[in-house]
PDB file of C-alpha atoms in Angstrom:
ATOM      1  CA  UNK A   2      25.362  40.263 -47.926  1.00  0.00           C
ATOM      2  CA  UNK A   3      21.908  38.898 -47.330  1.00  0.00           C
ATOM      3  CA  UNK A   4      21.342  37.016 -43.808  1.00  0.00           C
ATOM      4  CA  UNK A   5      19.421  33.993 -43.342  1.00  0.00           C
ATOM      5  CA  UNK A   6      15.737  34.847 -43.473  1.00  0.00           C
ATOM      6  CA  UNK A   7      13.090  34.182 -40.625  1.00  0.00           C
ATOM      7  CA  UNK A   8       9.813  32.643 -41.818  1.00  0.00           C
ATOM      8  CA  UNK A   9       6.708  33.200 -40.221  1.00  0.00           C
ATOM      9  CA  UNK A  10       2.677  32.515 -40.692  1.00  0.00           C
ATOM     10  CA  UNK A  11       2.412  33.730 -44.263  1.00  0.00           C
ATOM     11  CA  UNK A  12       5.452  36.174 -44.029  1.00  0.00           C
ATOM     12  CA  UNK A  13       9.340  36.098 -44.220  1.00  0.00           C
ATOM     13  CA  UNK A  14      11.639  38.475 -42.737  1.00  0.00           C
ATOM     14  CA  UNK A  15      14.898  39.317 -44.491  1.00  0.00           C
ATOM     15  CA  UNK A  16      17.751  41.320 -43.245  1.00  0.00           C
ATOM     16  CA  UNK A  17      21.154  42.294 -44.629  1.00  0.00           C
ATOM     17  CA  UNK A  18      24.394  43.977 -44.289  1.00  0.00           C
ATOM     18  CA  UNK A  19      24.714  47.822 -44.989  1.00  0.00           C
ATOM     19  CA  UNK A  20      26.644  48.513 -48.116  1.00  0.00           C
ATOM     20  CA  UNK A  21      28.317  52.101 -48.066  1.00  0.00           C
ATOM     21  CA  UNK A  22      27.254  54.816 -50.416  1.00  0.00           C
ATOM     22  CA  UNK A  23      23.931  53.100 -50.998  1.00  0.00           C
ATOM     23  CA  UNK A  24      20.762  55.102 -50.832  1.00  0.00           C
ATOM     24  CA  UNK A  25      18.164  52.426 -51.135  1.00  0.00           C
ATOM     25  CA  UNK A  26      17.621  48.802 -51.448  1.00  0.00           C
ATOM     26  CA  UNK A  27      15.386  46.580 -53.418  1.00  0.00           C
ATOM     27  CA  UNK A  28      13.962  42.967 -53.038  1.00  0.00           C
ATOM     28  CA  UNK A  29      13.533  40.472 -55.826  1.00  0.00           C
ATOM     29  CA  UNK A  30      11.609  37.328 -55.173  1.00  0.00           C
ATOM     30  CA  UNK A  31      10.888  33.949 -57.077  1.00  0.00           C
ATOM     31  CA  UNK A  32       9.360  30.576 -56.108  1.00  0.00           C
ATOM     32  CA  UNK A  33      12.477  28.544 -57.698  1.00  0.00           C
ATOM     33  CA  UNK A  34      16.092  28.849 -57.007  1.00  0.00           C
ATOM     34  CA  UNK A  35      17.543  31.496 -59.290  1.00  0.00           C
ATOM     35  CA  UNK A  36      14.080  32.241 -60.698  1.00  0.00           C
ATOM     36  CA  UNK A  37      13.530  35.542 -59.058  1.00  0.00           C
ATOM     37  CA  UNK A  38      11.506  38.079 -61.077  1.00  0.00           C
ATOM     38  CA  UNK A  39      13.253  40.943 -62.671  1.00  0.00           C
ATOM     39  CA  UNK A  40      10.831  43.363 -61.132  1.00  0.00           C
ATOM     40  CA  UNK A  41      11.492  43.875 -57.608  1.00  0.00           C
ATOM     41  CA  UNK A  42       8.443  43.220 -55.109  1.00  0.00           C
ATOM     42  CA  UNK A  43       9.874  45.963 -52.834  1.00  0.00           C
ATOM     43  CA  UNK A  44      11.687  48.878 -53.629  1.00  0.00           C
ATOM     44  CA  UNK A  45      12.958  52.036 -51.827  1.00  0.00           C
ATOM     45  CA  UNK A  46      13.974  50.428 -48.542  1.00  0.00           C
ATOM     46  CA  UNK A  47      16.066  52.609 -46.803  1.00  0.00           C
ATOM     47  CA  UNK A  48      17.005  50.109 -43.966  1.00  0.00           C
ATOM     48  CA  UNK A  49      18.892  47.105 -43.865  1.00  0.00           C
ATOM     49  CA  UNK A  50      15.773  44.953 -43.226  1.00  0.00           C
ATOM     50  CA  UNK A  51      12.257  44.302 -44.417  1.00  0.00           C
ATOM     51  CA  UNK A  52       9.275  41.742 -44.093  1.00  0.00           C
ATOM     52  CA  UNK A  53       7.335  40.390 -46.648  1.00  0.00           C
ATOM     53  CA  UNK A  54       3.871  39.520 -46.067  1.00  0.00           C
ATOM     54  CA  UNK A  55       1.082  37.982 -48.112  1.00  0.00           C
ATOM     55  CA  UNK A  56       3.076  34.877 -48.782  1.00  0.00           C
ATOM     56  CA  UNK A  57       1.375  31.386 -49.068  1.00  0.00           C
ATOM     57  CA  UNK A  58       2.188  28.633 -46.134  1.00  0.00           C
ATOM     58  CA  UNK A  59       4.010  25.638 -47.105  1.00  0.00           C
ATOM     59  CA  UNK A  60       5.658  27.362 -50.358  1.00  0.00           C
ATOM     60  CA  UNK A  61       9.251  27.892 -50.403  1.00  0.00           C
ATOM     61  CA  UNK A  62      10.261  31.418 -51.662  1.00  0.00           C
ATOM     62  CA  UNK A  63      13.726  32.679 -52.982  1.00  0.00           C
ATOM     63  CA  UNK A  64      15.015  36.234 -52.267  1.00  0.00           C
ATOM     64  CA  UNK A  65      17.952  38.469 -53.326  1.00  0.00           C
ATOM     65  CA  UNK A  66      18.525  41.994 -52.402  1.00  0.00           C
ATOM     66  CA  UNK A  67      19.858  44.837 -54.931  1.00  0.00           C
ATOM     67  CA  UNK A  68      21.423  47.988 -53.810  1.00  0.00           C
ATOM     68  CA  UNK A  69      20.678  51.321 -55.481  1.00  0.00           C
ATOM     69  CA  UNK A  70      23.841  53.584 -55.760  1.00  0.00           C
ATOM     70  CA  UNK A  71      22.840  57.292 -57.197  1.00  0.00           C
ATOM     71  CA  UNK A  72      19.549  55.928 -58.438  1.00  0.00           C
ATOM     72  CA  UNK A  73      20.981  53.013 -60.437  1.00  0.00           C
ATOM     73  CA  UNK A  74      20.781  49.193 -59.324  1.00  0.00           C
ATOM     74  CA  UNK A  75      23.791  47.277 -58.403  1.00  0.00           C
ATOM     75  CA  UNK A  76      24.618  43.874 -58.232  1.00  0.00           C
ATOM     76  CA  UNK A  77      22.156  41.474 -56.610  1.00  0.00           C
ATOM     77  CA  UNK A  78      23.072  39.893 -53.537  1.00  0.00           C
ATOM     78  CA  UNK A  79      23.472  36.120 -52.565  1.00  0.00           C
ATOM     79  CA  UNK A  80      20.218  34.251 -52.874  1.00  0.00           C
ATOM     80  CA  UNK A  81      18.238  32.834 -49.714  1.00  0.00           C
ATOM     81  CA  UNK A  82      15.020  30.902 -49.314  1.00  0.00           C
ATOM     82  CA  UNK A  83      12.532  30.391 -46.704  1.00  0.00           C
ATOM     83  CA  UNK A  84       9.299  28.501 -46.543  1.00  0.00           C
ATOM     84  CA  UNK A  85       6.482  30.500 -44.623  1.00  0.00           C
ATOM     85  CA  UNK A  86       4.736  28.198 -42.085  1.00  0.00           C
ATOM     86  CA  UNK A  87       1.211  28.599 -40.204  1.00  0.00           C
ATOM     87  CA  UNK A  88       1.106  28.732 -36.706  1.00  0.00           C
ATOM     88  CA  UNK A  89      -0.252  25.374 -35.244  1.00  0.00           C
ATOM     89  CA  UNK A  90      -3.899  25.177 -34.299  1.00  0.00           C
ATOM     90  CA  UNK A  91      -5.560  24.560 -31.201  1.00  0.00           C
ATOM     91  CA  UNK A  92      -4.280  21.263 -29.426  1.00  0.00           C
ATOM     92  CA  UNK A  93      -7.135  18.749 -28.931  1.00  0.00           C
ATOM     93  CA  UNK A  94      -7.828  15.625 -26.685  1.00  0.00           C
ATOM     94  CA  UNK A  95      -6.032  17.018 -23.866  1.00  0.00           C
ATOM     95  CA  UNK A  96      -6.450  14.637 -20.794  1.00  0.00           C
ATOM     96  CA  UNK A  97      -5.415  14.623 -17.161  1.00  0.00           C
ATOM     97  CA  UNK A  98      -4.892  11.694 -15.041  1.00  0.00           C
ATOM     98  CA  UNK A  99      -4.179  12.288 -11.413  1.00  0.00           C
ATOM     99  CA  UNK A 100      -1.634  10.143  -9.123  1.00  0.00           C
ATOM    100  CA  UNK A 101       0.232  10.401  -6.186  1.00  0.00           C
ATOM    101  CA  UNK A 102       1.402  14.030  -6.019  1.00  0.00           C
ATOM    102  CA  UNK A 103       1.620  14.266  -9.952  1.00  0.00           C
ATOM    103  CA  UNK A 104      -0.899  14.626 -12.742  1.00  0.00           C
ATOM    104  CA  UNK A 105      -0.178  12.891 -16.410  1.00  0.00           C
ATOM    105  CA  UNK A 106      -1.198  14.855 -19.258  1.00  0.00           C
ATOM    106  CA  UNK A 107      -1.591  13.816 -22.902  1.00  0.00           C
ATOM    107  CA  UNK A 108      -3.112  15.280 -26.023  1.00  0.00           C
ATOM    108  CA  UNK A 109      -3.333  14.637 -29.758  1.00  0.00           C
ATOM    109  CA  UNK A 110      -0.408  15.650 -31.821  1.00  0.00           C
ATOM    110  CA  UNK A 111      -1.112  19.120 -33.602  1.00  0.00           C
ATOM    111  CA  UNK A 112      -0.186  19.401 -37.424  1.00  0.00           C
ATOM    112  CA  UNK A 113       2.766  21.480 -38.148  1.00  0.00           C
ATOM    113  CA  UNK A 114       3.873  21.736 -34.327  1.00  0.00           C
ATOM    114  CA  UNK A 115       7.741  21.073 -33.452  1.00  0.00           C
ATOM    115  CA  UNK A 116       6.732  21.051 -29.719  1.00  0.00           C
ATOM    116  CA  UNK A 117       4.182  22.050 -27.004  1.00  0.00           C
ATOM    117  CA  UNK A 118       4.126  24.474 -24.172  1.00  0.00           C
ATOM    118  CA  UNK A 119       2.307  23.336 -20.864  1.00  0.00           C
ATOM    119  CA  UNK A 120       0.253  25.863 -18.700  1.00  0.00           C
ATOM    120  CA  UNK A 121      -0.678  25.221 -15.031  1.00  0.00           C
ATOM    121  CA  UNK A 122      -2.518  27.026 -12.380  1.00  0.00           C
ATOM    122  CA  UNK A 123      -4.431  26.507  -9.070  1.00  0.00           C
ATOM    123  CA  UNK A 124      -7.568  28.303 -10.259  1.00  0.00           C
ATOM    124  CA  UNK A 125      -9.638  28.077 -13.279  1.00  0.00           C
ATOM    125  CA  UNK A 126      -7.999  30.360 -16.190  1.00  0.00           C
ATOM    126  CA  UNK A 127      -4.976  31.117 -14.026  1.00  0.00           C
ATOM    127  CA  UNK A 128      -2.609  28.926 -15.690  1.00  0.00           C
ATOM    128  CA  UNK A 129       1.099  30.244 -16.522  1.00  0.00           C
ATOM    129  CA  UNK A 130       3.803  28.140 -18.320  1.00  0.00           C
ATOM    130  CA  UNK A 131       5.384  25.349 -16.220  1.00  0.00           C
ATOM    131  CA  UNK A 132       7.256  23.538 -19.483  1.00  0.00           C
ATOM    132  CA  UNK A 133       8.071  24.850 -22.851  1.00  0.00           C
ATOM    133  CA  UNK A 134       9.294  23.171 -26.135  1.00  0.00           C
ATOM    134  CA  UNK A 135       7.997  19.837 -24.766  1.00  0.00           C
ATOM    135  CA  UNK A 136       8.791  17.421 -27.845  1.00  0.00           C
ATOM    136  CA  UNK A 137       6.203  14.866 -27.254  1.00  0.00           C
ATOM    137  CA  UNK A 138       2.445  14.832 -26.841  1.00  0.00           C
ATOM    138  CA  UNK A 139       2.561  13.978 -23.082  1.00  0.00           C
ATOM    139  CA  UNK A 140       3.853  15.528 -19.757  1.00  0.00           C
ATOM    140  CA  UNK A 141       3.739  14.694 -16.225  1.00  0.00           C
ATOM    141  CA  UNK A 142       3.555  17.640 -13.645  1.00  0.00           C
ATOM    142  CA  UNK A 143       5.141  16.423 -10.547  1.00  0.00           C
ATOM    143  CA  UNK A 144       5.825  17.601  -6.889  1.00  0.00           C
ATOM    144  CA  UNK A 145       2.051  18.510  -6.515  1.00  0.00           C
ATOM    145  CA  UNK A 146       0.026  18.667  -3.333  1.00  0.00           C
ATOM    146  CA  UNK A 147      -2.216  15.883  -2.846  1.00  0.00           C
ATOM    147  CA  UNK A 148      -5.923  17.081  -2.282  1.00  0.00           C
ATOM    148  CA  UNK A 149      -5.233  20.232  -4.260  1.00  0.00           C
ATOM    149  CA  UNK A 150      -7.107  20.803  -7.700  1.00  0.00           C
ATOM    150  CA  UNK A 151      -4.604  21.755 -10.610  1.00  0.00           C
ATOM    151  CA  UNK A 152      -5.864  23.388 -13.845  1.00  0.00           C
ATOM    152  CA  UNK A 153      -3.844  22.959 -17.136  1.00  0.00           C
ATOM    153  CA  UNK A 154      -3.920  23.862 -20.804  1.00  0.00           C
ATOM    154  CA  UNK A 155      -1.451  23.080 -23.635  1.00  0.00           C
ATOM    155  CA  UNK A 156      -0.397  25.068 -26.735  1.00  0.00           C
ATOM    156  CA  UNK A 157       1.540  23.788 -29.712  1.00  0.00           C
ATOM    157  CA  UNK A 158       4.455  25.621 -31.197  1.00  0.00           C
ATOM    158  CA  UNK A 159       6.643  25.886 -34.126  1.00  0.00           C
ATOM    159  CA  UNK A 160       9.121  28.591 -35.877  1.00  0.00           C
ATOM    160  CA  UNK A 161       6.199  30.870 -36.660  1.00  0.00           C
ATOM    161  CA  UNK A 162       4.937  31.139 -33.200  1.00  0.00           C
ATOM    162  CA  UNK A 163       2.804  29.598 -30.488  1.00  0.00           C
ATOM    163  CA  UNK A 164      -0.757  28.401 -31.343  1.00  0.00           C
ATOM    164  CA  UNK A 165      -4.032  29.105 -29.414  1.00  0.00           C
ATOM    165  CA  UNK A 166      -4.227  27.452 -26.009  1.00  0.00           C
ATOM    166  CA  UNK A 167      -6.265  24.130 -25.676  1.00  0.00           C
ATOM    167  CA  UNK A 168      -9.531  23.733 -23.675  1.00  0.00           C
ATOM    168  CA  UNK A 169      -8.815  23.575 -19.952  1.00  0.00           C
ATOM    169  CA  UNK A 170      -8.879  20.312 -17.877  1.00  0.00           C
ATOM    170  CA  UNK A 171      -8.263  19.751 -14.211  1.00  0.00           C
ATOM    171  CA  UNK A 172      -7.361  17.105 -11.754  1.00  0.00           C
ATOM    172  CA  UNK A 173      -6.949  16.357  -8.037  1.00  0.00           C
ATOM    173  CA  UNK A 174      -3.631  14.448  -7.047  1.00  0.00           C
ATOM    174  CA  UNK A 175      -4.382  11.736  -4.437  1.00  0.00           C
ATOM    175  CA  UNK A 176      -2.732   8.818  -2.698  1.00  0.00           C
ATOM    176  CA  UNK A 177      -3.593   5.742  -4.678  1.00  0.00           C
ATOM    177  CA  UNK A 178      -6.208   3.782  -2.724  1.00  0.00           C
ATOM    178  CA  UNK A 179      -4.890   0.697  -4.086  1.00  0.00           C
ATOM    179  CA  UNK A 180      -1.175   1.398  -2.759  1.00  0.00           C
ATOM    180  CA  UNK A 181      -2.826   2.600   0.705  1.00  0.00           C
ATOM    181  CA  UNK A 182      -5.276  -0.515   1.114  1.00  0.00           C
ATOM    182  CA  UNK A 183      -2.504  -2.911  -0.375  1.00  0.00           C
ATOM    183  CA  UNK A 184      -0.389  -1.837   2.663  1.00  0.00           C
ATOM    184  CA  UNK A 185      -2.930  -2.303   5.083  1.00  0.00           C
ATOM    185  CA  UNK A 186      -4.277  -5.664   3.845  1.00  0.00           C
ATOM    186  CA  UNK A 187      -0.563  -6.892   4.056  1.00  0.00           C
ATOM    187  CA  UNK A 188      -0.225  -5.863   7.288  1.00  0.00           C
ATOM    188  CA  UNK A 189      -3.697  -7.056   8.694  1.00  0.00           C
ATOM    189  CA  UNK A 190      -2.969 -10.236   6.702  1.00  0.00           C
ATOM    190  CA  UNK A 191       0.191 -11.136   8.613  1.00  0.00           C
ATOM    191  CA  UNK A 192      -1.081 -10.280  12.014  1.00  0.00           C
ATOM    192  CA  UNK A 193      -4.407 -12.270  11.311  1.00  0.00           C
ATOM    193  CA  UNK A 194      -2.485 -15.085   9.929  1.00  0.00           C
ATOM    194  CA  UNK A 195       0.269 -15.073  13.043  1.00  0.00           C
ATOM    195  CA  UNK A 196      -2.869 -14.922  15.468  1.00  0.00           C
ATOM    196  CA  UNK A 197      -4.850 -17.713  13.758  1.00  0.00           C
ATOM    197  CA  UNK A 198      -1.892 -19.955  13.601  1.00  0.00           C
ATOM    198  CA  UNK A 199      -0.492 -19.303  16.838  1.00  0.00           C
ATOM    199  CA  UNK A 200      -4.170 -19.912  18.356  1.00  0.00           C
ATOM    200  CA  UNK A 201      -4.906 -22.874  16.322  1.00  0.00           C
ATOM    201  CA  UNK A 202      -1.576 -24.453  17.083  1.00  0.00           C
ATOM    202  CA  UNK A 203      -1.773 -23.575  20.798  1.00  0.00           C
ATOM    203  CA  UNK A 204      -5.466 -25.045  21.199  1.00  0.00           C
ATOM    204  CA  UNK A 205      -4.681 -28.032  19.113  1.00  0.00           C
ATOM    205  CA  UNK A 206      -1.872 -28.878  21.241  1.00  0.00           C
ATOM    206  CA  UNK A 207      -3.395 -28.307  24.317  1.00  0.00           C
ATOM    207  CA  UNK A 208      -6.444 -30.400  23.225  1.00  0.00           C
ATOM    208  CA  UNK A 209      -4.137 -33.084  21.974  1.00  0.00           C
ATOM    209  CA  UNK A 210      -2.162 -33.127  25.314  1.00  0.00           C
ATOM    210  CA  UNK A 211      -5.459 -32.946  27.411  1.00  0.00           C
ATOM    211  CA  UNK A 212      -6.929 -35.655  25.322  1.00  0.00           C
ATOM    212  CA  UNK A 213      -3.807 -37.938  25.483  1.00  0.00           C
ATOM    213  CA  UNK A 214      -3.530 -37.294  29.055  1.00  0.00           C
ATOM    214  CA  UNK A 215      -7.281 -38.155  29.644  1.00  0.00           C
ATOM    215  CA  UNK A 216      -6.949 -41.317  27.560  1.00  0.00           C
ATOM    216  CA  UNK A 217      -3.743 -42.523  29.295  1.00  0.00           C
ATOM    217  CA  UNK A 218      -5.249 -41.811  32.744  1.00  0.00           C
ATOM    218  CA  UNK A 219      -8.449 -43.705  31.917  1.00  0.00           C
ATOM    219  CA  UNK A 220      -6.508 -46.468  30.687  1.00  0.00           C
ATOM    220  CA  UNK A 221      -4.496 -46.862  33.815  1.00  0.00           C
ATOM    221  CA  UNK A 222      -7.425 -46.618  35.874  1.00  0.00           C
ATOM    222  CA  UNK A 223      -9.253 -49.176  34.006  1.00  0.00           C
ATOM    223  CA  UNK A 224      -6.056 -51.377  34.028  1.00  0.00           C
ATOM    224  CA  UNK A 225      -5.937 -51.060  37.707  1.00  0.00           C
ATOM    225  CA  UNK A 226      -9.340 -51.919  38.248  1.00  0.00           C
ATOM    226  CA  UNK A 227      -9.060 -55.046  36.060  1.00  0.00           C
ATOM    227  CA  UNK A 228      -6.210 -56.136  37.806  1.00  0.00           C
ATOM    228  CA  UNK A 229      -7.776 -55.646  41.284  1.00  0.00           C
ATOM    229  CA  UNK A 230     -11.002 -57.220  40.012  1.00  0.00           C
ATOM    230  CA  UNK A 231      -9.027 -60.530  38.670  1.00  0.00           C
ATOM    231  CA  UNK A 232      -6.899 -60.870  42.342  1.00  0.00           C
ATOM    232  CA  UNK A 233     -10.179 -60.744  43.884  1.00  0.00           C
ATOM    233  CA  UNK A 234     -11.790 -63.279  41.870  1.00  0.00           C
ATOM    234  CA  UNK A 235      -8.824 -65.776  42.122  1.00  0.00           C
ATOM    235  CA  UNK A 236      -8.287 -65.231  45.935  1.00  0.00           C
ATOM    236  CA  UNK A 237     -11.770 -66.132  47.020  1.00  0.00           C
ATOM    237  CA  UNK A 238     -12.108 -69.756  46.107  1.00  0.00           C
ATOM    238  CA  UNK A 239      -8.722 -70.600  47.293  1.00  0.00           C
ATOM    239  CA  UNK A 240      -9.191 -69.144  50.643  1.00  0.00           C
ATOM    240  CA  UNK A 241     -12.486 -71.194  50.633  1.00  0.00           C
ATOM    241  CA  UNK A 242     -10.909 -74.421  49.854  1.00  0.00           C
ATOM    242  CA  UNK A 243      -8.026 -74.042  52.312  1.00  0.00           C
ATOM    243  CA  UNK A 244     -10.831 -73.357  55.303  1.00  0.00           C
ATOM    244  CA  UNK A 245     -12.742 -76.398  54.084  1.00  0.00           C
ATOM    245  CA  UNK A 246      -9.614 -78.675  54.402  1.00  0.00           C
ATOM    246  CA  UNK A 247      -8.520 -77.031  57.623  1.00  0.00           C
ATOM    247  CA  UNK A 248     -11.928 -78.062  59.046  1.00  0.00           C
ATOM    248  CA  UNK A 249     -11.748 -81.596  57.648  1.00  0.00           C
ATOM    249  CA  UNK A 250      -8.488 -81.983  59.508  1.00  0.00           C
ATOM    250  CA  UNK A 251      -9.737 -80.885  62.672  1.00  0.00           C
ATOM    251  CA  UNK A 252     -12.683 -83.250  62.437  1.00  0.00           C
ATOM    252  CA  UNK A 253     -10.445 -86.178  61.924  1.00  0.00           C
ATOM    253  CA  UNK A 254      -8.053 -85.307  64.713  1.00  0.00           C
ATOM    254  CA  UNK A 255     -11.112 -85.245  66.994  1.00  0.00           C
ATOM    255  CA  UNK A 256     -12.260 -88.574  65.856  1.00  0.00           C
ATOM    256  CA  UNK A 257     -15.426 -87.214  64.420  1.00  0.00           C
ATOM    257  CA  UNK A 258     -16.436 -88.483  61.134  1.00  0.00           C
TER     258      UNK A 258
END
């Protein structure tokens, strides 16, 4: 019984169950279902597995295994197929953007990749895997220390293996200046406003009161002065007339003209 094959870069690994009394096995190969060559591509296999190399990536191959009993070939096994696949190439376009205690990574998708491994370190060239099998072409490294520089690389992978690591990038997480200044601004603004408002209002009120008081006081004084002045002006002529009349009466009483 031929097991499911494992495809690699330019190769396919086959395995099967042992058959009692068999001295060796032969492998038959083709590029179409049921089209395996009558001439085996591999003979005299004593074990229960073999890796066929020199295959073309992207081409599907079909296989059967025959058991040799006492030098004669027996019935062929069930058929299996596999498509060799090249290991993905080097990831390009890796970019790092630092944030607060984190770094966001992004890169260009690699042809033939089914996932990506992300490597991180605190020294150049000292990266170790921090994430494997990432299914998208971006990743955010979190829980980092602000002010510390981190180094990163990324490698693409598929069923054939892991490709070469990308060029290295680095980034230093730091608290965002906008969020920091935003908080301060907000705080300063409120205090300022409050102070300005209170001072202004206080000053205005005081000024108004003073001003009002001053005006009223002034008016009162003016009024008083006006009234006193009027009384004096009216009183003086009347007194003069009365004194004159009294003098006339006294003269008449004394018989003087």
